[in-house]
PDB file of C-alpha atoms in Angstrom:
ATOM      1  CA  MET P   7      88.082 118.671  77.833  1.00 66.00           C
ATOM      2  CA  VAL P   8      86.610 116.166  75.648  1.00 64.00           C
ATOM      3  CA  VAL P   9      83.916 113.573  77.233  1.00 61.00           C
ATOM      4  CA  SER P  10      82.719 110.728  75.010  1.00 59.00           C
ATOM      5  CA  GLN P  11      80.376 108.312  76.413  1.00 61.00           C
ATOM      6  CA  GLU P  12      79.647 104.783  74.957  1.00 76.00           C
ATOM      7  CA  LYS P  13      76.096 104.254  73.961  1.00 87.00           C
ATOM      8  CA  GLU P  14      74.587 101.359  75.995  1.00 94.00           C
ATOM      9  CA  TYR P  15      72.657  98.797  73.838  1.00 96.00           C
ATOM     10  CA  LYS P  16      69.942  96.546  74.958  1.00 97.00           C
ATOM     11  CA  LYS P  17      69.935  93.009  73.231  1.00 97.00           C
ATOM     12  CA  ILE P  18      66.824  92.401  71.539  1.00 97.00           C
ATOM     13  CA  THR P  19      65.904  89.869  69.026  1.00 96.00           C
ATOM     14  CA  PRO P  20      65.964  90.488  65.300  1.00 94.00           C
ATOM     15  CA  GLU P  21      62.439  90.116  65.110  1.00 94.00           C
ATOM     16  CA  GLU P  22      62.178  93.381  67.399  1.00 96.00           C
ATOM     17  CA  VAL P  23      63.741  95.507  64.945  1.00 96.00           C
ATOM     18  CA  ASN P  24      61.414  98.203  63.504  1.00 93.00           C
ATOM     19  CA  LYS P  25      59.577  97.225  60.322  1.00 94.00           C
ATOM     20  CA  GLU P  26      60.765 100.403  58.516  1.00 93.00           C
ATOM     21  CA  ALA P  27      64.171  99.923  59.425  1.00 94.00           C
ATOM     22  CA  LEU P  28      64.307  96.212  58.749  1.00 94.00           C
ATOM     23  CA  MET P  29      62.989  96.872  55.062  1.00 94.00           C
ATOM     24  CA  ASN P  30      65.893  99.632  54.421  1.00 94.00           C
ATOM     25  CA  ILE P  31      68.453  97.262  55.730  1.00 93.00           C
ATOM     26  CA  LYS P  32      67.207  94.213  53.748  1.00 93.00           C
ATOM     27  CA  ALA P  33      67.170  96.247  50.665  1.00 94.00           C
ATOM     28  CA  LYS P  34      70.836  96.931  51.109  1.00 92.00           C
ATOM     29  CA  TYR P  35      72.110  94.018  52.910  1.00 90.00           C
ATOM     30  CA  GLY P  36      69.463  91.350  51.837  1.00 88.00           C
ATOM     31  CA  ASP P  37      71.616  88.608  51.344  1.00 92.00           C
ATOM     32  CA  TYR P  38      73.134  89.037  55.069  1.00 95.00           C
ATOM     33  CA  GLN P  39      71.114  87.338  58.009  1.00 95.00           C
ATOM     34  CA  ILE P  40      70.758  89.293  61.160  1.00 95.00           C
ATOM     35  CA  VAL P  41      72.281  86.906  63.808  1.00 96.00           C
ATOM     36  CA  GLU P  42      72.387  89.542  66.846  1.00 97.00           C
ATOM     37  CA  ALA P  43      70.514  92.860  67.399  1.00 97.00           C
ATOM     38  CA  ALA P  44      70.609  95.383  70.070  1.00 97.00           C
ATOM     39  CA  VAL P  45      69.095  98.813  70.435  1.00 97.00           C
ATOM     40  CA  ALA P  46      70.193 102.106  72.315  1.00 96.00           C
ATOM     41  CA  ALA P  47      67.726 104.479  73.889  1.00 94.00           C
ATOM     42  CA  ASP P  48      67.772 106.703  71.064  1.00 95.00           C
ATOM     43  CA  GLY P  49      66.493 103.990  68.875  1.00 95.00           C
ATOM     44  CA  GLU P  50      70.071 103.343  67.096  1.00 96.00           C
ATOM     45  CA  TYR P  51      70.432  99.766  66.398  1.00 97.00           C
ATOM     46  CA  LYS P  52      73.715  97.605  66.465  1.00 97.00           C
ATOM     47  CA  LEU P  53      73.356  94.384  64.278  1.00 97.00           C
ATOM     48  CA  VAL P  54      75.734  91.560  63.605  1.00 97.00           C
ATOM     49  CA  LEU P  55      75.030  90.561  60.357  1.00 96.00           C
ATOM     50  CA  LYS P  56      76.374  87.242  58.527  1.00 96.00           C
ATOM     51  CA  LYS P  57      76.816  86.103  55.095  1.00 95.00           C
ATOM     52  CA  ASP P  58      78.469  82.788  54.389  1.00 93.00           C
ATOM     53  CA  ASN P  59      81.221  82.548  56.935  1.00 91.00           C
ATOM     54  CA  ALA P  60      81.763  86.310  57.096  1.00 93.00           C
ATOM     55  CA  SER P  61      80.050  88.468  59.761  1.00 95.00           C
ATOM     56  CA  LEU P  62      80.056  92.204  60.354  1.00 95.00           C
ATOM     57  CA  THR P  63      78.853  94.473  63.009  1.00 96.00           C
ATOM     58  CA  ALA P  64      77.033  97.784  61.822  1.00 96.00           C
ATOM     59  CA  LEU P  65      75.285 100.563  63.309  1.00 97.00           C
ATOM     60  CA  PHE P  66      72.059 101.764  61.714  1.00 97.00           C
ATOM     61  CA  THR P  67      69.781 104.812  62.625  1.00 97.00           C
ATOM     62  CA  SER P  68      66.206 103.977  63.672  1.00 96.00           C
ATOM     63  CA  ALA P  69      64.849 104.318  60.104  1.00 96.00           C
ATOM     64  CA  GLY P  70      67.288 101.588  58.845  1.00 96.00           C
ATOM     65  CA  ASP P  71      69.994 103.785  57.406  1.00 96.00           C
ATOM     66  CA  LEU P  72      73.637 102.799  57.757  1.00 96.00           C
ATOM     67  CA  ILE P  73      75.788 104.895  60.053  1.00 96.00           C
ATOM     68  CA  LYS P  74      78.965 102.909  60.150  1.00 96.00           C
ATOM     69  CA  ILE P  75      80.530  99.413  60.118  1.00 95.00           C
ATOM     70  CA  LEU P  76      82.362  98.583  63.082  1.00 92.00           C
TER      71      LEU P  76
END
């Protein structure tokens, strides 16, 4: 039996993202603007990034390393 549980993310402001994580994210996605941010209990971030008219949702570790783009 496989049980998968969806993580719950709590909405936060982009300014509340950990500074270390923000530096790592901006190093790789500097031309993107963070328009929405949320954090899970384990520190994982779910961010909506926007550049020009394109936006993407991505998951990052608490250190700012990319987990996956949704």
